[in-house]
CSV table of C-alpha atoms in Angstrom, one decimal:
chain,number,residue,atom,x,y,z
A,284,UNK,CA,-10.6,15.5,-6.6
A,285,UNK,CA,-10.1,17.3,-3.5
A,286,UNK,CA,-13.1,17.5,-2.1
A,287,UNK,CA,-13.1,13.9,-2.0
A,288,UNK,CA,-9.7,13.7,-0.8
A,289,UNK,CA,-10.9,16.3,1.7
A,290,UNK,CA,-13.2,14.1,3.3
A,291,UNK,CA,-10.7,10.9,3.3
A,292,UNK,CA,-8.4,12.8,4.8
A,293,UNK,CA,-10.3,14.0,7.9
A,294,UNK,CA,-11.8,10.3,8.4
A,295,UNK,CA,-7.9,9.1,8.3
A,296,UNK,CA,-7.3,11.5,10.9
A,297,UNK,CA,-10.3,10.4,13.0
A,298,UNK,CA,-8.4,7.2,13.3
A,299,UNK,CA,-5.1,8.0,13.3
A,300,UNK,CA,-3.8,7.1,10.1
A,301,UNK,CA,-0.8,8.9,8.0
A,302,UNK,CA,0.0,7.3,4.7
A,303,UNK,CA,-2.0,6.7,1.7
A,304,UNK,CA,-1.5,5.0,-1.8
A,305,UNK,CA,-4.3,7.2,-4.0
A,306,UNK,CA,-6.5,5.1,-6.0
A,307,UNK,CA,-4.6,3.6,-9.1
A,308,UNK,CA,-7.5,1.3,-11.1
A,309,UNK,CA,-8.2,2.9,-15.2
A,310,UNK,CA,-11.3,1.2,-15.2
A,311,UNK,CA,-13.0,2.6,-11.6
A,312,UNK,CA,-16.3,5.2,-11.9
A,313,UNK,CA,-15.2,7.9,-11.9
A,314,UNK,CA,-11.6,6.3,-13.4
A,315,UNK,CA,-8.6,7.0,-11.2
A,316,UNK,CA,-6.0,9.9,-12.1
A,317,UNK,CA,-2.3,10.1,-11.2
A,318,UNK,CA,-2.8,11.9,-8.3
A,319,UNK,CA,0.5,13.7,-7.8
A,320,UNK,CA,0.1,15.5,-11.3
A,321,UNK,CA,-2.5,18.0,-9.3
A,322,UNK,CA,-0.1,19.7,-7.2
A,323,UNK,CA,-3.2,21.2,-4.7
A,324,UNK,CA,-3.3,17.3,-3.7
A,325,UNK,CA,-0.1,17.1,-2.6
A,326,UNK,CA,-0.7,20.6,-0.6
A,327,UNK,CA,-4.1,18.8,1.2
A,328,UNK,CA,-2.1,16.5,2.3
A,329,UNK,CA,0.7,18.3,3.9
A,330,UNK,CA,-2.4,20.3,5.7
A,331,UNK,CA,-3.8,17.0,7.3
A,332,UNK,CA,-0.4,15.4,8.0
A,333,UNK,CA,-0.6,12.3,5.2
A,334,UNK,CA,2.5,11.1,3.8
A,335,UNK,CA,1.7,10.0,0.1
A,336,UNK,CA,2.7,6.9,-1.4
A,337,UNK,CA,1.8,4.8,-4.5
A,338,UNK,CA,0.9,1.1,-5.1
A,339,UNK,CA,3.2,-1.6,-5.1
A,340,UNK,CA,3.3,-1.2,-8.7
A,341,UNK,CA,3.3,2.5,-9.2
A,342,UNK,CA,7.0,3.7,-8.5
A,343,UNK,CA,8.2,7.0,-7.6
A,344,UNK,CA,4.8,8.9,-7.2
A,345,UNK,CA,3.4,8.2,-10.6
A,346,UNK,CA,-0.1,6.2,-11.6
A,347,UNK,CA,1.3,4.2,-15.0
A,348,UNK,CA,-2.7,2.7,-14.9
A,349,UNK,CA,-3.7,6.0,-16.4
A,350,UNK,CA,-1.2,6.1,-19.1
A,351,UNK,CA,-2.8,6.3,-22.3
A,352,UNK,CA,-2.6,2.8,-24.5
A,353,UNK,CA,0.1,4.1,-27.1
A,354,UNK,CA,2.4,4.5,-23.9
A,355,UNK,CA,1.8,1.5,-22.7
A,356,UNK,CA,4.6,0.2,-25.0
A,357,UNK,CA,7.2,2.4,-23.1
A,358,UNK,CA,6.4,0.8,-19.6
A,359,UNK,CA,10.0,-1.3,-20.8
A,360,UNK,CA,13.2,-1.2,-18.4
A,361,UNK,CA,15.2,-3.3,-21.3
A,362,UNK,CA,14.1,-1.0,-24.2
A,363,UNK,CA,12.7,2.3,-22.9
A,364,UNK,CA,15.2,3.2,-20.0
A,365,UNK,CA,15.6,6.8,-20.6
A,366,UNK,CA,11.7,7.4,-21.1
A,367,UNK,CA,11.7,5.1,-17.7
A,368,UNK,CA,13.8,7.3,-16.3
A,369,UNK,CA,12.2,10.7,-17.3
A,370,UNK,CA,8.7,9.2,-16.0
A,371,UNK,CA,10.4,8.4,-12.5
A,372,UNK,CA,11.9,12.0,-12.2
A,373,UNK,CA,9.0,13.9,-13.1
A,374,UNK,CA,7.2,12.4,-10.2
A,375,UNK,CA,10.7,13.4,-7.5
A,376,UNK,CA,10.1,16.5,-8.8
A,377,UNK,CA,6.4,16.6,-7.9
A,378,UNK,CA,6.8,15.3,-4.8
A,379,UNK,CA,10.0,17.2,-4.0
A,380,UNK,CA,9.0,19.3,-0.7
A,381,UNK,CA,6.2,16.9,0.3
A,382,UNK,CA,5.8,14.2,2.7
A,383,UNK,CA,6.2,11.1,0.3
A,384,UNK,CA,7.1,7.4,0.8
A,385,UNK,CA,8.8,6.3,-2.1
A,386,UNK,CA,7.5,2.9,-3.6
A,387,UNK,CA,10.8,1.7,-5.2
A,388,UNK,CA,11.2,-1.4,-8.3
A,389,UNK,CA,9.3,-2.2,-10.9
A,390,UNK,CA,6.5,-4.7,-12.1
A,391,UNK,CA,4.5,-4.8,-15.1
A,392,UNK,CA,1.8,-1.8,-16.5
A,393,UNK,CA,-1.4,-1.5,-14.8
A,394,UNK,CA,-0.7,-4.0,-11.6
A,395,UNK,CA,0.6,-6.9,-14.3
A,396,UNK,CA,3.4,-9.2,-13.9
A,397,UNK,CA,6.8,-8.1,-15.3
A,398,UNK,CA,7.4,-8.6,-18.7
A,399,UNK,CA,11.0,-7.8,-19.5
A,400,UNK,CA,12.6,-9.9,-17.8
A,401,UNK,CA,12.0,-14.2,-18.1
A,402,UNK,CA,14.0,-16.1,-15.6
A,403,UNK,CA,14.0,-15.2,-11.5
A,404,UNK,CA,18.1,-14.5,-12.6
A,405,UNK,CA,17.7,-12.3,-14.7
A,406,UNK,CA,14.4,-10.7,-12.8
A,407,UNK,CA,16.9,-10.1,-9.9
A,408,UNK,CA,19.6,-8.1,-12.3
A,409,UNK,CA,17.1,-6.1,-13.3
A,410,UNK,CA,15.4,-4.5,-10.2
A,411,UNK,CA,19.1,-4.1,-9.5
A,412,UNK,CA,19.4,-1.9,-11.6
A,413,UNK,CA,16.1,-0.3,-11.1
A,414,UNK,CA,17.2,0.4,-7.4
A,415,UNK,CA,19.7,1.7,-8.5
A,416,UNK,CA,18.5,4.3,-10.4
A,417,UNK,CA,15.7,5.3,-8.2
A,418,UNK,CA,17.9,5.7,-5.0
A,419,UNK,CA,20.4,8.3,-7.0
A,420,UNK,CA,17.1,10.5,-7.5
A,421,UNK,CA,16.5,10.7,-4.2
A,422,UNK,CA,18.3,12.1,-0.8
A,423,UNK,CA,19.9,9.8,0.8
A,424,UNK,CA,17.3,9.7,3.8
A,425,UNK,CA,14.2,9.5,2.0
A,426,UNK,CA,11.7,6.9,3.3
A,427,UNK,CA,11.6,4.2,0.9
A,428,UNK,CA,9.3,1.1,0.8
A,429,UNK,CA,9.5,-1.9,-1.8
A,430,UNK,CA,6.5,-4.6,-1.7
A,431,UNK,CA,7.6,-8.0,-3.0
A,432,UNK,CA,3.9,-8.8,-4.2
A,433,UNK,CA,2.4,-11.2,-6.2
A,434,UNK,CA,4.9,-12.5,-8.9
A,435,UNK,CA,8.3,-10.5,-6.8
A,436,UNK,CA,8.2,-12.7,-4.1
A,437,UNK,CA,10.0,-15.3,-5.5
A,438,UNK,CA,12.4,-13.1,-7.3
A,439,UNK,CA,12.9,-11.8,-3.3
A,440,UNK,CA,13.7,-15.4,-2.3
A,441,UNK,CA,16.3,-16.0,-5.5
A,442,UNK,CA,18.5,-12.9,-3.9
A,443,UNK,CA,17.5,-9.9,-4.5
A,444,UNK,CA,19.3,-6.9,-2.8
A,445,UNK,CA,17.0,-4.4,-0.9
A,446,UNK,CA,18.5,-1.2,-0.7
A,447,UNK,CA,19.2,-0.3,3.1
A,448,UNK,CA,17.1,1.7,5.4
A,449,UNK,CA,14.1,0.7,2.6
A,450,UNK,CA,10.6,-0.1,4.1
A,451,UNK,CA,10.2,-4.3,3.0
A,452,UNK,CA,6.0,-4.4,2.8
A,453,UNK,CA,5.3,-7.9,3.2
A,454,UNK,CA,1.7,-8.5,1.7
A,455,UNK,CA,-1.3,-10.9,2.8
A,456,UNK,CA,-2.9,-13.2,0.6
A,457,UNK,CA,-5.5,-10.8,-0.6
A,458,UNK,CA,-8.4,-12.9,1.8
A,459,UNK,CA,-6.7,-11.4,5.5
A,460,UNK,CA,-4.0,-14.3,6.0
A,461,UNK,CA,-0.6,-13.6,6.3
A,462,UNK,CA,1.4,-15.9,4.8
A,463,UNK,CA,5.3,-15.3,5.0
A,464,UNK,CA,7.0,-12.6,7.5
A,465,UNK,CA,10.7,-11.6,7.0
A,466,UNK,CA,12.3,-13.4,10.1
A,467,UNK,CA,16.4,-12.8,10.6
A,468,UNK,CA,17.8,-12.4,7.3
A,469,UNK,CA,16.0,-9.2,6.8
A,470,UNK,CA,15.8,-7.6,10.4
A,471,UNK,CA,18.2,-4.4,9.0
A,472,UNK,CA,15.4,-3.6,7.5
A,473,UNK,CA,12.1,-1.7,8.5
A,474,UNK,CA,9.4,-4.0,8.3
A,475,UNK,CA,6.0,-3.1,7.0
A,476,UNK,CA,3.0,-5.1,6.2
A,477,UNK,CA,-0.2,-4.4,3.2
A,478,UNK,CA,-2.9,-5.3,4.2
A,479,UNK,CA,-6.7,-6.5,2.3
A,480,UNK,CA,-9.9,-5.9,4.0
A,481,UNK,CA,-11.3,-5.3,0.4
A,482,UNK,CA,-9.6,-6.9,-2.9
A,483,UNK,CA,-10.4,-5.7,-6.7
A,484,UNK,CA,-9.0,-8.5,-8.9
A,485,UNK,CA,-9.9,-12.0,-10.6
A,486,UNK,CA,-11.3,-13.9,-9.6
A,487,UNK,CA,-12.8,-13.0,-6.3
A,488,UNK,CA,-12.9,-9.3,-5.7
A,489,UNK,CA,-14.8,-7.9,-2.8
A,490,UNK,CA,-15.1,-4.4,-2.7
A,491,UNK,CA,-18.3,-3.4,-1.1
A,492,UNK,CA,-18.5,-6.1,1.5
A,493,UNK,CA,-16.3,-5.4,4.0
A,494,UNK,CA,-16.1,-9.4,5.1
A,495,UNK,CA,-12.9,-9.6,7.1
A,496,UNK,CA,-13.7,-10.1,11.3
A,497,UNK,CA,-12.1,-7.9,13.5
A,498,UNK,CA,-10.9,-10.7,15.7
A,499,UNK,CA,-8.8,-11.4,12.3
A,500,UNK,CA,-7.5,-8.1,12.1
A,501,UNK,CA,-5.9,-8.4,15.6
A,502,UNK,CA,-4.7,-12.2,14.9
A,503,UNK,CA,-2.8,-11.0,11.9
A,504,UNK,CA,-1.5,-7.7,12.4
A,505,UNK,CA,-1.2,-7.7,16.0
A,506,UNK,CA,-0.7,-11.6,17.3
A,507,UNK,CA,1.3,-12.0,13.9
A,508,UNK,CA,3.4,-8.9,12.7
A,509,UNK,CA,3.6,-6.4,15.5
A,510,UNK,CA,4.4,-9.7,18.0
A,511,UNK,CA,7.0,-10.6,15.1
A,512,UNK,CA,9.0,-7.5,15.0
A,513,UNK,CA,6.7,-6.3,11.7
A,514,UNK,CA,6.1,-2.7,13.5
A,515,UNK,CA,7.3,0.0,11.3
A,516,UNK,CA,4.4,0.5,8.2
A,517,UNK,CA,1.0,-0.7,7.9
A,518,UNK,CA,-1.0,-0.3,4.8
A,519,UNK,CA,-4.8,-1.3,4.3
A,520,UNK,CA,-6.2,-1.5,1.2
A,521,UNK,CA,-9.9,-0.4,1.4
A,522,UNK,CA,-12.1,-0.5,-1.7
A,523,UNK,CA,-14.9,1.2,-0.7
A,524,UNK,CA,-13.8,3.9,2.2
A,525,UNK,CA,-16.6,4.8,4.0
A,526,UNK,CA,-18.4,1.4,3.9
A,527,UNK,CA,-15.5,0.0,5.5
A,528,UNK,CA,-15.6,2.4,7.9
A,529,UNK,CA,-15.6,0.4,10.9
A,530,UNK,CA,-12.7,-2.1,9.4
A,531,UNK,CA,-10.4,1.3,9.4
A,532,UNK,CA,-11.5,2.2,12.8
A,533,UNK,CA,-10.7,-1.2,14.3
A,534,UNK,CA,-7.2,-1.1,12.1
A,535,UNK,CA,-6.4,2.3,13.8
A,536,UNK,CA,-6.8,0.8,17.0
A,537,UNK,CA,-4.9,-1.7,16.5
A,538,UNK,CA,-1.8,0.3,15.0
A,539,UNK,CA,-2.0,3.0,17.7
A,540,UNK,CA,-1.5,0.3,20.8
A,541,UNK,CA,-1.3,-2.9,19.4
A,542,UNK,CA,0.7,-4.2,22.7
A,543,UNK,CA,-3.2,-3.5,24.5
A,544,UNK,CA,-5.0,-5.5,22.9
A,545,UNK,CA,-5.5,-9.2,23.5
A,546,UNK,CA,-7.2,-12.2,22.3
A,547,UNK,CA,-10.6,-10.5,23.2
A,548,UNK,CA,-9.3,-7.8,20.6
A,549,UNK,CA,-12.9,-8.4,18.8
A,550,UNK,CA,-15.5,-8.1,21.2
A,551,UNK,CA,-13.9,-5.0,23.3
A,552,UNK,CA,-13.6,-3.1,19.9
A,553,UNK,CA,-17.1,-3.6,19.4
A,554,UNK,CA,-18.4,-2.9,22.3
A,555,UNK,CA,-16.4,0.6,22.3
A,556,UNK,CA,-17.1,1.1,18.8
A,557,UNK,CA,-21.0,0.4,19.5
A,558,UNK,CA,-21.1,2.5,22.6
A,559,UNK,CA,-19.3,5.6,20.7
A,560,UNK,CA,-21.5,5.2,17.7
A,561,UNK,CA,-25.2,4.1,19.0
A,562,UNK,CA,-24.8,4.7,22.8
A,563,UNK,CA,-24.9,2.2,25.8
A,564,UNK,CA,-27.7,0.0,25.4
A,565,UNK,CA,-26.9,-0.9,22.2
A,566,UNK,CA,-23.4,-1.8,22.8
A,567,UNK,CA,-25.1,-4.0,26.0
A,568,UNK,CA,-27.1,-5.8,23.3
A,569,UNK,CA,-23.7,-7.0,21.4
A,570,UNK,CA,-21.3,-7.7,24.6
């Protein structure tokens, strides 16, 4: 609620950071909610200076997880369009007024592969025509972002059309490594990256461990994506917030001026972060 989102808020501004995608899992304790159907959420927000977002499968600032099971059935492009389309609108009109990034396309309910659609071909008409549709129920110069994740990458690579000025979110491989980066063919387009220090899915999730090295977190984002023209969105996906507190610190840094940090990224973080947290002799101890 927001008292949590309160205090999330404030520690993203402690760092520096500007965009979140609310929690979307049905099964999480407490379970998630859609988060734009609480308009005082929104409002928080705006206060603290957060643009709002959703998943990479969550469209148009609505949380399909927490759709009840009969409605699961409706989550169908090729047979529910106009119940598609209503569930996509209420959430423009939600967020009409607000700082939101618009996730545009479409994958299956609850973060599952698509279902609708059976060849890459015919996967390709069909998030056609779910751009299309999205884009005409929004202003022209709304920030946009689409995340070819997972099972959309290679329906990406067999042609697919991303509308222009959107946001393309290339994604690690859910461990830290970066796999594939845009290159030339899709410079006219901002270029974003999402990022896992935590991951929630079979069959290795690590949520409360907060395993990835900072030294990595440079490598990838900075020696990788900023170095590679990859500069205009960064998302981290953080299971558990505060006990990846120092992951989001260093990934702040990192965003603010990646062009000063070098390959010594991870011991001069640490020792700043120590010294800022503990005091002088105990960053001495870990120089």
């Amino acid at each position: 609620g927001v008292g949590a989102y309160t205090e999330i808020f404030k520690l993203m501004n402690k760092y520096g950071l500007n965009l979140i995608w609310p929690a979307m899992h049905p099964d999480g304790i407490p379970k998630s909610y859609d988060f734009s159907e609480r308009p005082e959420n929104l409002a928080l927000a705006d206060k603290y200076g957060i643009t709002v977002g959703t998943s990479h499968c969550e469209p148009m600032l609505r949380n399909n997880s927490v759709l009840p099971g009969h409605l699961h059935k409706k989550w169908s492009w090729n047979r529910h369009r106009n119940w598609m389309l209503d569930y996509w609108r209420e959430g423009v009109r939600r967020g009409s007024g607000h700082n939101v990034m618009w996730t545009i396309g479409m994958r299956g309910i609850c973060d599952s592969g698509q279902t609708d659609w059976k060849t890459d071909k015919q996967k390709v008409k069909g998030l056609q025509e779910v751009f299309a549709a999205q884009c005409n129920m929004l202003p022209k110069d709304a920030p946009k972002v689409f995340i070819p994740y997972k099972e959309v990458l290679p329906v990406l690579k067999s042609g697919l059309k991303i509308p222009d000025g959107t946001t393309l979110m290339w994604v690690n491989d859910n461990y830290g490594y970066i796999r594939r980066l845009g290159g030339p063919k899709y410079a006219h387009l901002p270029g974003g990256i999402y990022y896992h220090v935590s991951y929630y899915g079979s069959p290795h999730s690590y949520i409360h461990l907060c395993t990835t090295p900072p030294a990595l977190l440079w490598y990838e984002l900075v020696a990788k994506c900023w170095n590679n023209g990859v500069r205009d969105t960064w998302m981290l996906n953080v299971g558990d917030v505060f006990q990846a507190e120092m992951l989001i610190d260093c990934f702040g840094r990192l965003a603010a001026k990646p062009d000063s940090w070098g390959a010594d990224a991870q011991d001069v973080f640490l020792h700043s972060w120590a010294k800022e947290n503990f005091g002088e002799k105990y960053a001495e101890r870990i120089a």
